[in-house]
PDB file of C-alpha atoms in Angstrom:
ATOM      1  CA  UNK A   1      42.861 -27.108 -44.865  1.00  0.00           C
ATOM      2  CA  UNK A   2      40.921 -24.140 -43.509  1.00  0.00           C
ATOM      3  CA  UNK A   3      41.377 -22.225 -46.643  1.00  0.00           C
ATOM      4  CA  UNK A   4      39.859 -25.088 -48.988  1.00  0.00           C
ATOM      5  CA  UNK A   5      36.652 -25.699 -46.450  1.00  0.00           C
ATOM      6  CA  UNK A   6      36.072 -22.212 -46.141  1.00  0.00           C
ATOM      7  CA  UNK A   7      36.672 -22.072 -50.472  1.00  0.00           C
ATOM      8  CA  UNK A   8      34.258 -24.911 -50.420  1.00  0.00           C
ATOM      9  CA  UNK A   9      31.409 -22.887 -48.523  1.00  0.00           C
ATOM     10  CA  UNK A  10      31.758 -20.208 -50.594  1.00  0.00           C
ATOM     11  CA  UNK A  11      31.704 -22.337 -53.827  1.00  0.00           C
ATOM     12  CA  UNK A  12      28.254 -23.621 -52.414  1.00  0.00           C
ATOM     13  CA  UNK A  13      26.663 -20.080 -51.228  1.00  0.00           C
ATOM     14  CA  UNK A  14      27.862 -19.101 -55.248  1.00  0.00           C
ATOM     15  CA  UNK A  15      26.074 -22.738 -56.520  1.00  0.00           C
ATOM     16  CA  UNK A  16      22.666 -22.185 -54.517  1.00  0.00           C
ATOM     17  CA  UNK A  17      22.764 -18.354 -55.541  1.00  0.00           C
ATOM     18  CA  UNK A  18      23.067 -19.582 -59.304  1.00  0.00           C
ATOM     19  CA  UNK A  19      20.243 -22.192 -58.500  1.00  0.00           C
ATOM     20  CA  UNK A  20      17.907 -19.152 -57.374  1.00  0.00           C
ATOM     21  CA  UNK A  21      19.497 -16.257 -59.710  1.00  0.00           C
ATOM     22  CA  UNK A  22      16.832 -14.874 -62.036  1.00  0.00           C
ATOM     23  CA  UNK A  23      17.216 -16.501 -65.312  1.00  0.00           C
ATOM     24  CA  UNK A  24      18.041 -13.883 -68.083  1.00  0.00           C
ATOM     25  CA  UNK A  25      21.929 -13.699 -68.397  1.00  0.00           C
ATOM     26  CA  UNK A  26      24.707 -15.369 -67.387  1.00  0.00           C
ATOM     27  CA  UNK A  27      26.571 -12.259 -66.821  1.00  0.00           C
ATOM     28  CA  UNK A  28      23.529 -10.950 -64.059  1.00  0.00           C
ATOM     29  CA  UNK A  29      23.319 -14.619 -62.553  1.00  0.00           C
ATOM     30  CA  UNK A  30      26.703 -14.475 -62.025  1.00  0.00           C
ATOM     31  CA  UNK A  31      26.840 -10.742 -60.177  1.00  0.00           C
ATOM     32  CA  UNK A  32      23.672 -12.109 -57.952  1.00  0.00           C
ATOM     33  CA  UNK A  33      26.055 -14.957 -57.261  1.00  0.00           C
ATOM     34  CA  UNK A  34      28.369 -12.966 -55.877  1.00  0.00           C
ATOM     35  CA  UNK A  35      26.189 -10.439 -54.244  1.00  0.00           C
ATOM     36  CA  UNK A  36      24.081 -13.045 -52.818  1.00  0.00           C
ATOM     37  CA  UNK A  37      27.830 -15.069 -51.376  1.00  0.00           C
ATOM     38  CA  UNK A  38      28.743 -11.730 -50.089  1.00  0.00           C
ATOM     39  CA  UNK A  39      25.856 -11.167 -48.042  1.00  0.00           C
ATOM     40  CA  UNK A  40      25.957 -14.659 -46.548  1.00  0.00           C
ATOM     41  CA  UNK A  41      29.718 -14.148 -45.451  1.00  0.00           C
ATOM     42  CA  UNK A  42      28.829 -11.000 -43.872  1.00  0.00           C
ATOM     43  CA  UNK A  43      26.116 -12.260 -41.548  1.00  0.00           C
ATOM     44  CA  UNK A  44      28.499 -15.129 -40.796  1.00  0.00           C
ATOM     45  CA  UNK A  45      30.551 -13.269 -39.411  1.00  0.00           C
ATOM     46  CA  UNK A  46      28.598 -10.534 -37.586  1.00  0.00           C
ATOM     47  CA  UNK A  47      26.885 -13.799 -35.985  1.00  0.00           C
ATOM     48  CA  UNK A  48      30.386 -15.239 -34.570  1.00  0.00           C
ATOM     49  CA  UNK A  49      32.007 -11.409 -33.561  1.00  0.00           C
ATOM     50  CA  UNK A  50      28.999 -10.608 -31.541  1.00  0.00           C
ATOM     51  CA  UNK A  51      29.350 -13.444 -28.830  1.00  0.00           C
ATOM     52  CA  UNK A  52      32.809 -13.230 -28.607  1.00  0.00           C
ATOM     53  CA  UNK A  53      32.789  -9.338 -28.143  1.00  0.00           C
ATOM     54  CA  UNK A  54      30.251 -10.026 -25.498  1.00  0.00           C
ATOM     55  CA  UNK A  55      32.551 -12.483 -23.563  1.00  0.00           C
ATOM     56  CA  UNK A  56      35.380 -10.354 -23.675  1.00  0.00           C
ATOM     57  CA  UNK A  57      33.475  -7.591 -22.226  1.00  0.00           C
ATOM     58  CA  UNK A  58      32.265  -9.756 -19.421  1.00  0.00           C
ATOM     59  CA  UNK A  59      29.289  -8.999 -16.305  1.00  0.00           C
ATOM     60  CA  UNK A  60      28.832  -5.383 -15.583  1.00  0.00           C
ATOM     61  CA  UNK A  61      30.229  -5.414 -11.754  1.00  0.00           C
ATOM     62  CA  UNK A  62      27.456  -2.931 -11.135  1.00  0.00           C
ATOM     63  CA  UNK A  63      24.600  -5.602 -11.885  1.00  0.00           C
ATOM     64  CA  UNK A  64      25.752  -7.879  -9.301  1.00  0.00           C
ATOM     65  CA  UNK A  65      23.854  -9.403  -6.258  1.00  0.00           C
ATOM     66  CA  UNK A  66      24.951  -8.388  -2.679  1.00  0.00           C
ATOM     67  CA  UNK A  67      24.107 -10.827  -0.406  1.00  0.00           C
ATOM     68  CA  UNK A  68      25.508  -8.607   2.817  1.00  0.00           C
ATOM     69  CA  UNK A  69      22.586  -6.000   1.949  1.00  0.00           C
ATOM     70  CA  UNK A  70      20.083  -5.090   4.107  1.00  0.00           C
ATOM     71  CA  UNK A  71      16.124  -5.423   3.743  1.00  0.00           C
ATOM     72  CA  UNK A  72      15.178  -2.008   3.441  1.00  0.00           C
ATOM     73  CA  UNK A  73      11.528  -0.507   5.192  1.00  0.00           C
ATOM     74  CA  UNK A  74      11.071   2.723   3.244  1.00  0.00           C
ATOM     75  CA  UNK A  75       8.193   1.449   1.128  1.00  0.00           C
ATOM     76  CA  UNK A  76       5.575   3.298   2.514  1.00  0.00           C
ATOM     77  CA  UNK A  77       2.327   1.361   3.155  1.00  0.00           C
ATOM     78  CA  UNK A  78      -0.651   2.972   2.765  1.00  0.00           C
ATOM     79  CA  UNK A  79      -3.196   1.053   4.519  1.00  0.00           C
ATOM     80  CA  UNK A  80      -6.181   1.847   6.742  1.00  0.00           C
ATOM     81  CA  UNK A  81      -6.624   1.595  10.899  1.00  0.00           C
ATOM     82  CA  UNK A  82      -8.718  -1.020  10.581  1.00  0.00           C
ATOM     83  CA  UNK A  83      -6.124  -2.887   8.713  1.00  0.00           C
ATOM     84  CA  UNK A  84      -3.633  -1.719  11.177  1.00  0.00           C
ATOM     85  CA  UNK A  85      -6.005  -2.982  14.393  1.00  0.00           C
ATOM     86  CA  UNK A  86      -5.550  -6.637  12.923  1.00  0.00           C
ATOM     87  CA  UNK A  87      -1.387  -6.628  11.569  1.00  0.00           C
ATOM     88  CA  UNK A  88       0.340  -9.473  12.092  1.00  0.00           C
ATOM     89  CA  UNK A  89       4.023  -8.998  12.318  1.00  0.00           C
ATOM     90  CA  UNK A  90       5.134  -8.339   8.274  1.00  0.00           C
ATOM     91  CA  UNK A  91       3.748  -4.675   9.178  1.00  0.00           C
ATOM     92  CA  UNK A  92       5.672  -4.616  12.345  1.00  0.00           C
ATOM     93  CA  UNK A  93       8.548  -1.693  11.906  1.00  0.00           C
ATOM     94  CA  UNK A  94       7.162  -0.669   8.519  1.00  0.00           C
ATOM     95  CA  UNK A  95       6.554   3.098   7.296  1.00  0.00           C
ATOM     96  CA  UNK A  96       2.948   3.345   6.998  1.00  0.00           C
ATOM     97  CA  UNK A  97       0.636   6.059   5.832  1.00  0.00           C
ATOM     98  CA  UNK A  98      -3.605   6.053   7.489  1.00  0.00           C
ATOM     99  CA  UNK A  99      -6.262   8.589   7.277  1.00  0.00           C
ATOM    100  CA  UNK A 100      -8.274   9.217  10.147  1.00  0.00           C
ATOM    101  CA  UNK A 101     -10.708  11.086  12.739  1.00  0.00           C
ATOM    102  CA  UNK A 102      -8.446  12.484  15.599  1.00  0.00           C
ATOM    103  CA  UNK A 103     -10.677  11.854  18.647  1.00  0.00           C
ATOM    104  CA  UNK A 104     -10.260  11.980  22.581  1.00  0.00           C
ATOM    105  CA  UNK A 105      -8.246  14.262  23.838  1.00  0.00           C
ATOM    106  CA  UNK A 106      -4.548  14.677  23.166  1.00  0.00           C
ATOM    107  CA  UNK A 107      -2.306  13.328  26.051  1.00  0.00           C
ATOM    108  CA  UNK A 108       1.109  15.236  26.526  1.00  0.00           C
ATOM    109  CA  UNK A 109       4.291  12.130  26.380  1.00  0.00           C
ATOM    110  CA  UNK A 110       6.033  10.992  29.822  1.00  0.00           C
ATOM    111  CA  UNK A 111       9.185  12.975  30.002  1.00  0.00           C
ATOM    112  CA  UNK A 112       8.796  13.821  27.107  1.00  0.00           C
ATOM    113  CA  UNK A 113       7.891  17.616  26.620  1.00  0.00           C
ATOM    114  CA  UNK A 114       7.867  17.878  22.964  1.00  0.00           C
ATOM    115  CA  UNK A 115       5.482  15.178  21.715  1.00  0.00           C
ATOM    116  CA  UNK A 116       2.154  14.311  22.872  1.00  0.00           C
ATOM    117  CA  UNK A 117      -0.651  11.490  21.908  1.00  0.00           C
ATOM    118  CA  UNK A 118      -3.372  11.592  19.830  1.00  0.00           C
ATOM    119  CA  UNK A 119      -6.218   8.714  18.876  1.00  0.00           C
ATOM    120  CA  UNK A 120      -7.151   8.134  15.197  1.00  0.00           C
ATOM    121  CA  UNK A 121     -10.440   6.257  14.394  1.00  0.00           C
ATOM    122  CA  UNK A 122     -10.502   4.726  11.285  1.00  0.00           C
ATOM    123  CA  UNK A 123     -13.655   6.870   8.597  1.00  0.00           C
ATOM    124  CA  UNK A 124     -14.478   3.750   7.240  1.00  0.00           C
ATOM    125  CA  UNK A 125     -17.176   3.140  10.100  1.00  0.00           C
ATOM    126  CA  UNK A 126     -15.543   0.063  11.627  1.00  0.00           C
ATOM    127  CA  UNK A 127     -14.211   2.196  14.795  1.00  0.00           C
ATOM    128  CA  UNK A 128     -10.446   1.197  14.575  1.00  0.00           C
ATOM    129  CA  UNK A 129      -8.377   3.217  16.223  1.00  0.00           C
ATOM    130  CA  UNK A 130      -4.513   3.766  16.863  1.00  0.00           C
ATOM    131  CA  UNK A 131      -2.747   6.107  19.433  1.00  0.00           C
ATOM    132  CA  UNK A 132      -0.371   8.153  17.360  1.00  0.00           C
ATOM    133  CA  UNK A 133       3.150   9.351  19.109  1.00  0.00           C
ATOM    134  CA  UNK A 134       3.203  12.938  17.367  1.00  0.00           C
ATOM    135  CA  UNK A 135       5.295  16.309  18.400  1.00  0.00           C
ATOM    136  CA  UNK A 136       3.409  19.044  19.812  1.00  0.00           C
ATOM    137  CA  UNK A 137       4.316  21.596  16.905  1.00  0.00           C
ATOM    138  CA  UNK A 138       2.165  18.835  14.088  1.00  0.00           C
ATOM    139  CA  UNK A 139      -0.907  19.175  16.065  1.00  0.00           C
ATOM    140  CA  UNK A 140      -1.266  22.678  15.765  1.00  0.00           C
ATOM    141  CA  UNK A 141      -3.600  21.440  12.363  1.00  0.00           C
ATOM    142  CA  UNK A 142      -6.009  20.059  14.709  1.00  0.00           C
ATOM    143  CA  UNK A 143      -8.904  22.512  15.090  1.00  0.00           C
ATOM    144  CA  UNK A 144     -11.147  19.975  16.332  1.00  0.00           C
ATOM    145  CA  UNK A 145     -11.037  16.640  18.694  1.00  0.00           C
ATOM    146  CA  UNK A 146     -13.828  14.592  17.974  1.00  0.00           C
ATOM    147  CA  UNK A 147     -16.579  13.637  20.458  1.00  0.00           C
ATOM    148  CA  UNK A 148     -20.492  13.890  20.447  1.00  0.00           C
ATOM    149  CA  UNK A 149     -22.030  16.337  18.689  1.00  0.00           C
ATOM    150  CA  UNK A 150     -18.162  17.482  17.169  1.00  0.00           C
ATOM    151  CA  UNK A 151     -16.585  15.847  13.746  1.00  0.00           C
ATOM    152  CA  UNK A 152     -12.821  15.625  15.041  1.00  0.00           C
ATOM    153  CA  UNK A 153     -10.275  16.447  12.068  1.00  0.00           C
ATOM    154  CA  UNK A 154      -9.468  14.378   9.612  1.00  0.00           C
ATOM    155  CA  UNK A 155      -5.292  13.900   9.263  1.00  0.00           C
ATOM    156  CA  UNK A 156      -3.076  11.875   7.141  1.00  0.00           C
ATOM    157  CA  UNK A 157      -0.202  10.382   9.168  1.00  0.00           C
ATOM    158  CA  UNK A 158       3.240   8.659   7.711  1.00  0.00           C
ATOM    159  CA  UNK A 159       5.133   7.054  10.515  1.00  0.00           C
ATOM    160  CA  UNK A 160       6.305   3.651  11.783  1.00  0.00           C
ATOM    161  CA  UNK A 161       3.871   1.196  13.144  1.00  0.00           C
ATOM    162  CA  UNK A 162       4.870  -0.894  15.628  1.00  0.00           C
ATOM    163  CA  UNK A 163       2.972  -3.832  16.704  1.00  0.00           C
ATOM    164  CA  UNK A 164       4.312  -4.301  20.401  1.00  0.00           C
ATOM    165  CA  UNK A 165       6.066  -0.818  20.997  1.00  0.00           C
ATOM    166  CA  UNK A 166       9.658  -1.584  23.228  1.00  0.00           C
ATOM    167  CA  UNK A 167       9.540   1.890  24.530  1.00  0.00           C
ATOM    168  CA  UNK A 168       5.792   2.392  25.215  1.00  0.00           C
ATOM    169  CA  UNK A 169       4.864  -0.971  27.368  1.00  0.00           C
ATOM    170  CA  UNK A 170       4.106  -3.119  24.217  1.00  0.00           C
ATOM    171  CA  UNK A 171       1.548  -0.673  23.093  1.00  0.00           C
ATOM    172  CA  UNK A 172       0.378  -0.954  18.992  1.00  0.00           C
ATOM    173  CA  UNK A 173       1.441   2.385  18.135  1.00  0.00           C
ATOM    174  CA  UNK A 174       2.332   4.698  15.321  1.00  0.00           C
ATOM    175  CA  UNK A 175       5.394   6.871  15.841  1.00  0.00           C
ATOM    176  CA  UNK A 176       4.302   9.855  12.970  1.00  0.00           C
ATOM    177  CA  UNK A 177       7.124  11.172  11.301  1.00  0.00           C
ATOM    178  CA  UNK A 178       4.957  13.146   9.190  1.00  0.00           C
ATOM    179  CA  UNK A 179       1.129  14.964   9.966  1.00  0.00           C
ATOM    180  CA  UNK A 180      -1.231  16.868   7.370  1.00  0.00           C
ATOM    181  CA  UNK A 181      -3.862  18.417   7.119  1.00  0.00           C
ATOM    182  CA  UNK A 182      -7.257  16.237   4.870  1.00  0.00           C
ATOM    183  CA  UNK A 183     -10.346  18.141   6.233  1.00  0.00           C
ATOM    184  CA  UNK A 184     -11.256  20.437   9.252  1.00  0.00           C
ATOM    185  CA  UNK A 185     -13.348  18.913  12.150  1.00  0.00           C
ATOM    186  CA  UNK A 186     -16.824  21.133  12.745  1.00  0.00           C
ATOM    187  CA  UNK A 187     -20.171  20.739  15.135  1.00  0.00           C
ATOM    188  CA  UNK A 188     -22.660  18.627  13.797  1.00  0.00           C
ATOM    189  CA  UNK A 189     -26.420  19.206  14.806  1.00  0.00           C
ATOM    190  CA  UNK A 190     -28.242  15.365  14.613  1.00  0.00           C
ATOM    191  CA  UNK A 191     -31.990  15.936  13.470  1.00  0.00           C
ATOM    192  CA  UNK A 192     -34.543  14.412  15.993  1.00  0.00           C
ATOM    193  CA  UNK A 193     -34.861  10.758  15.694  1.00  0.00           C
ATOM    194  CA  UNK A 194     -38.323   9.929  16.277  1.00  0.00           C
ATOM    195  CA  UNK A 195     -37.434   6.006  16.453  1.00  0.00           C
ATOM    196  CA  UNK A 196     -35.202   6.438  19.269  1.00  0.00           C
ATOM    197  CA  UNK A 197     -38.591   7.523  21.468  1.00  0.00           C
ATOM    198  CA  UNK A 198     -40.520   4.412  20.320  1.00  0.00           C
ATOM    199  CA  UNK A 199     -38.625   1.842  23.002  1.00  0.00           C
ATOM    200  CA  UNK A 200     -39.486   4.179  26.424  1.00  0.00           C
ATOM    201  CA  UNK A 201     -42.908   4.690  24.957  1.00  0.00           C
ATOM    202  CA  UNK A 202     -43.230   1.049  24.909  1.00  0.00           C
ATOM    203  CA  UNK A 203     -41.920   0.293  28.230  1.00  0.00           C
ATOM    204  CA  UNK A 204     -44.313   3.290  29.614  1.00  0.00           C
ATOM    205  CA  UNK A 205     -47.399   1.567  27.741  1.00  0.00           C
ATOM    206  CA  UNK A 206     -45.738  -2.135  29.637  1.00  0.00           C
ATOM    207  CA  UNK A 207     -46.000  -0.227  32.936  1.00  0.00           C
ATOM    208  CA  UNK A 208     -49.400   1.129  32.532  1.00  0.00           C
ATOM    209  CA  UNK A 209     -50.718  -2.286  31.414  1.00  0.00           C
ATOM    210  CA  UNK A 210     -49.137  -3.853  34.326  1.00  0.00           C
ATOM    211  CA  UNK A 211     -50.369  -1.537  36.982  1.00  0.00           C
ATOM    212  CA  UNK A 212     -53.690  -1.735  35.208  1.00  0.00           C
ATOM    213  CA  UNK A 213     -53.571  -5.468  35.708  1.00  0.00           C
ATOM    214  CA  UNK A 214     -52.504  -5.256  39.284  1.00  0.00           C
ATOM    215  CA  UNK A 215     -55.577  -3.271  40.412  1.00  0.00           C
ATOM    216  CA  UNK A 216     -57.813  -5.720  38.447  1.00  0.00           C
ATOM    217  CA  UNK A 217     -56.019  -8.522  40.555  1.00  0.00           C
ATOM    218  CA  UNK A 218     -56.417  -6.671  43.680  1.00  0.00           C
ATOM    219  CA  UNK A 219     -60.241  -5.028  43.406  1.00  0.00           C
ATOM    220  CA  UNK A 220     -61.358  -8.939  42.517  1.00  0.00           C
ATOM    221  CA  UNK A 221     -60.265 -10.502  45.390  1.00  0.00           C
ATOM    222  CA  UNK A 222     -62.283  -8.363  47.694  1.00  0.00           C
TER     223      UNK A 222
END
């Protein structure tokens, strides 16, 4: 029974080739019969091996989900102090990278011999800052701690943030596991500002008027 149905497709694939065969022999219409029913069994068959060869082979045990798997926190975030002043907790624990101003002075660690703190303020002129936990030996980049008058350095610091530091008193630090170098700190010399003089000359020029008012008061009531 299989035999005659499959005999019966292949009868048809040779009719419709003969309906579309170019007509200038019988002999050619008949070899683009055959050609044309060849071709057609062949892509019949590629079409039912290929699923099948793909069941047998199954899922590749290697592409499978694990459910017992950890998150994982090494995607480093770079972000900026600012950002890091106002984190919520989905930055809490994460490895973060800032740039920033190291101003202040740096404070050596409780018990701690080897590591010291530092302050980073945000370049972005919003003020942020963050203490950074660092080890003595990564500060040796810092030529310069910001105050007046004195541009601190500039460092780039990879480390984990933590919004309510355990072992620091609930502190919103930044543990640095990594310090470099961006741009040497260096004196800077502010110019004169002739509009910061223009308040106390106003309040001397109040005073004057007043007192000039108060012996006017006085000399007319004698």
């Amino acid at each position: 029974m299989m035999g005659k149905t499959r005999m019966s497709a292949f009868a048809r694939i040779r009719a419709l080739a003969y309906v579309f065969a170019p007509a200038r022999s019988l002999a050619s219409a008949r070899a683009f019969a055959l050609a044309f029913a060849l071709a057609c069994a062949l892509a019949l068959a590629a079409l039912v091996a290929v699923p099948a060869a793909w069941a047998e082979e199954g899922p590749d045990p290697s592409n499978q989900v694990n459910p017992q798997q950890l998150p994982d926190s090494s995607f480093i975030y770079d972000t900026s102090i600012s950002e890091l002043e106002t984190a919520d907790s989905y930055l809490d624990g994460q490895t973060v990278q800032v740039t920033g101003e190291v101003v202040g002075d740096r404070i050596n660690a409780e018990l701690d011999f080897d590591h010291c703190w530092i302050t980073l303020e945000a370049t972005d002129g919003s003020f942020a800052e963050v203490p950074v936990l660092t080890t003595l030996a990564a500060t040796s980049v810092i030529d310069t701690y910001g105050a007046y008058g004195k541009r601190g350095t500039v460092l780039q610091v990879r480390g984990t943030f933590n919004l309510s530091c355990p072992d620091h008193a609930g502190l919103s630090d930044l543990h640095a596991s990594h310090v470099s170098l961006v741009s040497k700190g260096a004196a800077v010399r502010e110019a004169p500002d002739a509009l910061r003089f223009v308040p106390g000359v106003l309040l001397v020029l109040a005073g004057l008027a007043l007192v000039l008012v108060f012996r006017h008061m006085r000399e007319s009531r004698r």
